[in-house]
Amino acid sequence: PQIVGAMVDAEIEPLKSPVVAKQERVEAAISGLALLKQSSELTKANISKLKSSGFNSTVSSDTSLIEATVTSQTLVKPGIKKISAVTALAQPMSFTIPATGSTFATATASYNTAITLGIEFGSYNRASNTFNTADNTTLADIPNSALTFAAGSKISEITEKLNDQVGLNAEVVKIADGSFKIKITGASGKNNGFQIKNTAGTSPGHGTVWDTKFNATTLKTVLNGFDQDPADLVFKVDGLAISRADNTVTDLIPGVSLKFKALTSTANPSSTITSGVSKTAVQETVQAFINEINAYKQDLLALSKYDRTGTSENGDLYGDAYVKSRISALSDFLRKPIAGYTQLDTTPTQSGSEKLPRHVEDAQTMVHLSQLGF
């Protein structure tokens, strides 16, 4: 049996070995083509990203005062804006319950009396003791019967319902051990103040800790609940006085967001916002393009490598006509002039049936990648 098996193998092996070797080469080629496809798609995707790269930048001369960020490259235009006289930053109205010096003992304490809360939004001026709902047209007032709580309701339940109202933020805050308050804030801006009235009881809206509107004759102590008045951001742009309800301004310079961080002072009287083309951004994009081309070229060379020494293996696509054509195309791309840089041929004799001026490339108008620093 051993002799017969050896004779059969002697007949089969000379035929089998070339087929197996061919199979291995085909499998390697398939693997190599998959790698080439992956490399090509990655290069294409990364270069496509570079097409949308923005070269515009906006810089603030004093980032401690104002932070500038480009939000839309297509809208940014070269220019300089001087921002000065930042006399006030926008802030929300802040109010705490209880309004006097008393506090709740725990974060889940009960509110002993029944309350029905009505909330109105508008501008509040503590100095003149006035509240005007007509100044706020974006927030809807909450009807007096909208927020009703039975006696013994937890302050956490009251806070949760207040926090659910658009235009209000409410939370239970720990002041110290065994000392808690309900803290209520509105949206920033002087017109986003609020007043809360307890409409339950024999004298609705008066004489309760929930009243946020000042009354000179009966409600003087209610002012103890105020922690912060609502205010607008106030500043000047090239001498023009401007105000906004928020400290982040997106509608002043097209395509640019400005974040105001501090008031101007004698030491920092102004900040200059400069918009224009960024040489750094251009250089980074060019370098990223070069890196992509080099990475693609290295992949092509590795796949088509010929092992001259016999110490390693040939590339998976060594001798493949397609990978040779890609190497040749890449070489042509780097060596030949960039398409599209032309001059208009206005000579009387034009080719074509319509005899219209045509664009032609010549040595004077050709532009190569090497001229652009590649």
Coordinates of C-alpha atoms in Angstrom, one line a residue:
P1 CA 0.0 0.0 0.0
Q2 CA 2.8 2.4 0.8
I3 CA 4.4 1.9 -2.6
V4 CA 1.1 2.3 -4.4
G5 CA 0.4 5.5 -2.5
A6 CA 3.8 6.9 -3.3
M7 CA 3.3 6.1 -7.0
V8 CA -0.1 7.9 -7.0
D9 CA 1.3 11.0 -5.2
A10 CA 4.1 11.0 -7.8
E11 CA 1.5 11.2 -10.5
I12 CA -0.8 13.8 -8.7
E13 CA 1.7 16.3 -7.2
P14 CA 3.2 17.7 -10.5
L15 CA -0.4 18.5 -11.6
K16 CA -1.6 19.7 -8.2
S17 CA 1.2 22.0 -7.2
P18 CA 0.7 24.6 -10.1
V19 CA -3.0 24.7 -9.4
V20 CA -2.6 25.3 -5.7
A21 CA 0.0 28.0 -6.4
K22 CA -2.3 29.6 -8.9
Q23 CA -5.1 29.5 -6.3
E24 CA -2.9 31.1 -3.7
R25 CA -2.0 33.9 -6.2
V26 CA -5.7 34.5 -7.0
E27 CA -6.6 34.6 -3.3
A28 CA -3.8 37.1 -2.7
A29 CA -4.9 39.2 -5.6
I30 CA -8.5 39.2 -4.3
S31 CA -7.2 40.3 -0.9
G32 CA -5.0 42.9 -2.6
L33 CA -7.9 44.3 -4.6
A34 CA -9.9 44.6 -1.4
L35 CA -7.1 46.5 0.3
L36 CA -6.8 48.8 -2.8
K37 CA -10.5 49.4 -2.8
Q38 CA -10.4 50.2 0.9
S39 CA -7.4 52.6 0.5
S40 CA -9.0 54.3 -2.5
E41 CA -12.4 54.8 -0.8
L42 CA -10.7 56.2 2.3
T43 CA -8.6 58.6 0.3
K44 CA -11.6 59.7 -1.7
A45 CA -13.6 60.3 1.5
N46 CA -10.9 62.2 3.2
I47 CA -10.2 64.4 0.2
S48 CA -14.0 65.0 -0.2
K49 CA -13.9 66.4 3.4
L50 CA -11.2 68.8 2.4
K51 CA -13.4 70.3 -0.3
S52 CA -15.7 71.7 2.4
S53 CA -12.8 72.9 4.5
G54 CA -13.2 76.5 5.6
F55 CA -10.3 78.9 5.4
N56 CA -12.0 81.8 7.2
S57 CA -11.3 82.5 10.8
T58 CA -12.5 85.0 13.4
V59 CA -10.1 86.1 16.2
S60 CA -10.8 88.1 19.3
S61 CA -8.0 90.3 20.5
D62 CA -9.0 89.7 24.1
T63 CA -10.6 86.2 24.7
S64 CA -11.0 87.0 28.4
L65 CA -13.7 89.5 27.3
I66 CA -15.2 87.9 24.2
E67 CA -14.8 84.5 22.6
A68 CA -15.3 84.4 18.8
T69 CA -16.2 81.2 16.8
V70 CA -17.0 80.7 13.1
T71 CA -20.4 79.0 12.7
S72 CA -20.7 79.3 8.9
Q73 CA -17.7 79.5 6.6
T74 CA -19.9 80.7 3.7
L75 CA -21.2 83.7 5.5
V76 CA -17.9 85.0 7.0
K77 CA -16.5 88.1 5.3
P78 CA -13.2 89.9 5.9
G79 CA -13.6 92.7 8.4
I80 CA -12.9 94.2 11.8
K81 CA -15.4 95.1 14.5
K82 CA -14.5 96.9 17.7
I83 CA -16.6 96.0 20.7
S84 CA -16.4 98.2 23.7
A85 CA -18.4 99.5 26.6
V86 CA -19.7 96.1 27.8
T87 CA -21.5 97.6 30.8
A88 CA -23.8 94.7 31.7
L89 CA -23.9 90.9 31.0
A90 CA -27.3 89.2 30.5
Q91 CA -28.6 87.4 33.5
P92 CA -31.8 85.7 34.6
M93 CA -34.1 86.7 37.4
S94 CA -33.5 84.6 40.5
F95 CA -36.0 84.2 43.3
T96 CA -36.1 81.9 46.4
I97 CA -38.8 80.5 48.6
P98 CA -39.2 81.1 51.5
A99 CA -38.6 84.8 50.9
T100 CA -37.6 85.6 54.5
G101 CA -34.8 84.2 56.5
S102 CA -36.6 80.9 57.2
T103 CA -35.9 77.7 55.3
F104 CA -37.1 74.1 54.9
A105 CA -35.6 71.4 57.2
T106 CA -35.2 68.8 54.4
A107 CA -35.3 68.5 50.6
T108 CA -38.6 66.5 50.9
A109 CA -40.2 68.8 53.4
S110 CA -44.0 69.4 53.2
Y111 CA -45.6 72.7 52.3
N112 CA -48.2 73.1 55.0
T113 CA -50.8 75.3 53.3
A114 CA -52.7 74.8 50.0
I115 CA -51.5 77.0 47.2
T116 CA -52.7 77.8 43.7
L117 CA -49.9 79.5 41.7
G118 CA -50.4 81.9 38.8
I119 CA -47.2 83.0 36.9
E120 CA -46.7 85.9 34.5
F121 CA -43.7 86.8 32.4
G122 CA -42.4 90.3 31.6
S123 CA -40.0 93.0 32.4
Y124 CA -39.3 93.6 36.1
N125 CA -37.8 96.8 37.4
R126 CA -37.1 96.7 41.1
A127 CA -36.0 100.3 41.3
S128 CA -39.4 101.6 40.0
N129 CA -41.4 98.7 41.4
T130 CA -42.9 97.9 38.0
F131 CA -43.7 94.7 36.2
N132 CA -44.9 94.8 32.5
T133 CA -46.2 91.6 30.9
A134 CA -46.4 93.4 27.5
D135 CA -42.6 93.4 27.2
N136 CA -42.6 89.6 26.9
T137 CA -44.4 88.1 23.8
T138 CA -42.4 84.8 23.6
L139 CA -43.5 83.2 26.9
A140 CA -47.1 82.4 27.6
D141 CA -48.4 83.4 31.1
I142 CA -49.5 80.4 33.2
P143 CA -53.2 80.7 34.3
N144 CA -53.8 81.1 38.0
S145 CA -55.4 77.7 38.3
A146 CA -52.7 75.8 36.4
L147 CA -50.5 74.9 39.4
T148 CA -52.6 73.8 42.4
F149 CA -51.1 72.0 45.4
A150 CA -52.9 70.6 48.4
A151 CA -51.7 71.3 51.9
G152 CA -48.9 68.9 52.8
S153 CA -47.5 68.7 49.2
K154 CA -43.7 68.0 49.1
I155 CA -41.5 70.9 48.1
S156 CA -39.9 68.5 45.6
E157 CA -43.3 68.1 43.9
I158 CA -43.9 71.8 43.8
T159 CA -40.4 72.3 42.3
E160 CA -40.9 69.6 39.7
K161 CA -44.1 71.3 38.4
L162 CA -42.5 74.7 38.3
N163 CA -39.5 73.3 36.5
D164 CA -41.8 71.8 33.8
Q165 CA -43.1 75.3 32.8
V166 CA -41.4 76.8 29.8
G167 CA -39.4 79.9 30.9
L168 CA -38.7 78.7 34.4
N169 CA -36.0 76.6 36.0
A170 CA -36.6 75.4 39.6
E171 CA -34.7 73.3 42.0
V172 CA -34.4 72.5 45.7
V173 CA -31.1 73.9 46.9
K174 CA -29.2 73.0 50.1
I175 CA -28.1 76.1 51.8
A176 CA -26.5 74.3 54.8
D177 CA -27.1 71.2 56.8
G178 CA -30.8 71.1 57.7
S179 CA -31.5 74.2 55.6
F180 CA -33.1 74.1 52.1
K181 CA -34.8 76.5 49.8
I182 CA -36.7 76.5 46.5
K183 CA -34.7 78.4 43.9
I184 CA -36.5 79.7 40.8
T185 CA -34.8 81.3 37.8
G186 CA -36.1 82.5 34.5
A187 CA -34.5 82.9 31.0
S188 CA -31.8 85.5 30.7
G189 CA -32.7 89.1 29.6
K190 CA -34.5 92.0 31.3
N191 CA -37.9 91.1 29.6
N192 CA -37.8 87.5 30.9
G193 CA -38.6 88.3 34.5
F194 CA -41.6 86.7 36.2
Q195 CA -44.0 87.1 39.0
I196 CA -45.7 84.3 41.0
K197 CA -48.9 84.8 42.9
N198 CA -50.7 82.5 45.2
T199 CA -54.3 83.0 44.3
A200 CA -55.6 80.8 47.1
G201 CA -57.0 82.2 50.4
T202 CA -59.1 85.2 51.3
S203 CA -56.6 87.7 49.9
P204 CA -55.4 86.2 46.6
G205 CA -52.0 87.4 45.5
H206 CA -51.2 89.4 48.6
G207 CA -49.3 88.8 51.8
T208 CA -47.7 85.5 50.8
V209 CA -44.1 84.4 50.3
W210 CA -44.9 83.5 46.6
D211 CA -45.6 87.1 45.6
T212 CA -42.7 88.3 43.5
K213 CA -44.2 91.7 42.6
F214 CA -43.3 94.5 44.9
N215 CA -46.0 96.5 46.6
A216 CA -44.8 99.6 48.4
T217 CA -47.6 99.5 51.0
T218 CA -48.1 95.9 51.9
L219 CA -45.4 93.7 50.4
K220 CA -42.1 95.3 51.3
T221 CA -40.7 92.1 52.9
V222 CA -41.3 90.1 49.7
L223 CA -38.2 91.7 48.2
N224 CA -36.2 89.4 50.5
G225 CA -36.9 86.7 48.0
F226 CA -35.0 88.4 45.2
D227 CA -31.5 87.1 44.6
Q228 CA -30.9 88.6 41.2
D229 CA -32.8 90.9 38.8
P230 CA -33.2 90.1 35.1
A231 CA -30.8 92.0 32.9
D232 CA -29.7 92.4 29.2
L233 CA -26.3 92.2 27.7
V234 CA -25.3 95.8 26.9
F235 CA -22.3 96.8 24.7
K236 CA -21.2 98.9 21.8
V237 CA -20.1 97.8 18.3
D238 CA -18.0 100.5 16.6
G239 CA -19.7 103.0 18.8
L240 CA -23.2 101.8 18.2
A241 CA -25.1 100.9 21.5
I242 CA -26.6 97.3 21.3
S243 CA -28.4 95.0 23.8
R244 CA -29.2 91.3 23.7
A245 CA -31.1 89.0 26.1
D246 CA -28.3 86.4 26.0
N247 CA -24.5 86.5 26.4
T248 CA -24.0 84.5 23.2
V249 CA -24.7 86.6 20.2
T250 CA -25.1 85.0 16.8
D251 CA -26.8 87.7 14.8
L252 CA -24.2 90.5 14.9
I253 CA -21.5 89.3 12.6
P254 CA -22.6 87.0 9.8
G255 CA -21.3 83.4 10.3
V256 CA -19.8 84.2 13.7
S257 CA -20.9 83.5 17.3
L258 CA -19.7 85.8 20.0
K259 CA -19.6 84.7 23.6
F260 CA -19.4 87.7 26.1
K261 CA -17.5 86.6 29.2
A262 CA -16.8 89.8 31.2
L263 CA -17.4 93.5 31.5
T264 CA -14.9 96.0 30.0
S265 CA -12.7 97.9 32.4
T266 CA -9.9 100.4 32.3
A267 CA -7.4 97.6 31.9
N268 CA -9.5 95.9 29.2
P269 CA -11.5 98.7 27.5
S270 CA -12.4 96.8 24.3
S271 CA -11.9 93.8 22.1
T272 CA -11.3 93.7 18.3
I273 CA -13.0 90.9 16.3
T274 CA -11.1 90.3 13.1
S275 CA -12.5 88.0 10.4
G276 CA -10.6 86.9 7.3
V277 CA -8.7 84.1 5.6
S278 CA -6.6 82.1 7.9
K279 CA -3.2 81.1 6.5
T280 CA -2.9 78.4 9.2
A281 CA -6.2 76.8 8.0
V282 CA -5.0 76.9 4.4
Q283 CA -1.7 75.3 5.3
E284 CA -3.4 72.6 7.4
T285 CA -5.7 71.7 4.5
V286 CA -2.8 71.6 2.0
Q287 CA -0.8 69.4 4.4
A288 CA -3.8 67.1 4.9
F289 CA -4.1 66.7 1.1
I290 CA -0.4 65.9 0.8
N291 CA -0.7 63.3 3.6
E292 CA -3.6 61.6 1.8
I293 CA -1.8 61.4 -1.5
N294 CA 1.3 60.0 0.1
A295 CA -0.7 57.4 2.0
Y296 CA -2.5 56.3 -1.1
K297 CA 0.8 56.2 -3.0
Q298 CA 2.4 54.0 -0.3
D299 CA -0.5 51.6 -0.5
L300 CA -0.1 51.3 -4.3
L301 CA 3.6 50.7 -3.9
A302 CA 3.2 48.1 -1.2
L303 CA 0.6 46.1 -3.2
S304 CA 2.7 46.2 -6.4
K305 CA 6.1 45.5 -4.6
Y306 CA 8.6 43.2 -6.3
D307 CA 10.9 41.3 -4.0
R308 CA 14.3 41.6 -5.7
T309 CA 16.2 39.9 -2.9
G310 CA 14.0 36.9 -2.2
T311 CA 14.0 37.6 1.5
S312 CA 10.3 38.5 1.7
E313 CA 7.3 38.2 -0.6
N314 CA 6.0 40.2 -3.6
G315 CA 3.1 42.5 -3.1
D316 CA -0.4 41.0 -3.4
L317 CA -0.9 42.8 -6.7
Y318 CA 2.6 42.5 -8.2
G319 CA 2.3 42.5 -12.0
D320 CA -1.4 43.4 -11.9
A321 CA -2.3 45.7 -14.8
Y322 CA -4.9 47.6 -12.9
V323 CA -2.7 48.6 -10.0
K324 CA 0.0 49.6 -12.6
S325 CA -2.6 51.9 -14.2
R326 CA -3.4 53.5 -10.8
I327 CA 0.3 54.2 -10.2
S328 CA 0.6 55.7 -13.7
A329 CA -2.6 57.9 -13.2
L330 CA -1.3 59.2 -9.8
S331 CA 2.1 60.0 -11.4
D332 CA 0.3 61.9 -14.3
F333 CA -1.9 63.8 -11.7
L334 CA 1.2 65.0 -9.8
R335 CA 3.2 65.8 -13.0
K336 CA 0.7 67.3 -15.4
P337 CA -0.7 70.8 -15.2
I338 CA -4.0 71.3 -13.2
A339 CA -7.0 71.2 -15.5
G340 CA -9.1 74.4 -15.7
Y341 CA -6.4 77.1 -15.8
T342 CA -7.0 78.4 -19.3
Q343 CA -7.0 81.4 -21.5
L344 CA -9.7 82.5 -23.9
D345 CA -8.8 82.0 -27.6
T346 CA -10.4 85.0 -29.4
T347 CA -8.7 84.5 -32.8
P348 CA -11.1 84.8 -35.8
T349 CA -10.5 81.2 -36.9
Q350 CA -12.3 79.0 -34.3
S351 CA -12.9 75.3 -34.4
G352 CA -16.4 74.0 -34.3
S353 CA -19.5 74.8 -36.2
E354 CA -20.5 77.7 -34.0
K355 CA -17.1 79.5 -34.3
L356 CA -17.3 80.6 -30.6
P357 CA -14.3 81.6 -28.5
R358 CA -12.8 78.5 -26.8
H359 CA -10.6 78.0 -23.8
V360 CA -7.2 76.7 -24.4
E361 CA -4.2 75.8 -22.2
D362 CA -0.7 76.9 -23.0
A363 CA 2.6 77.2 -21.2
Q364 CA 1.7 80.7 -19.9
T365 CA -1.5 79.7 -18.2
M366 CA -0.5 76.2 -17.0
V367 CA -0.4 75.8 -13.2
H368 CA 1.3 72.7 -11.6
L369 CA 1.0 71.4 -8.1
S370 CA 4.7 72.1 -7.5
Q371 CA 3.9 75.8 -8.1
L372 CA 1.5 75.7 -5.2
G373 CA 4.0 74.2 -2.8
F374 CA 3.2 70.5 -3.2

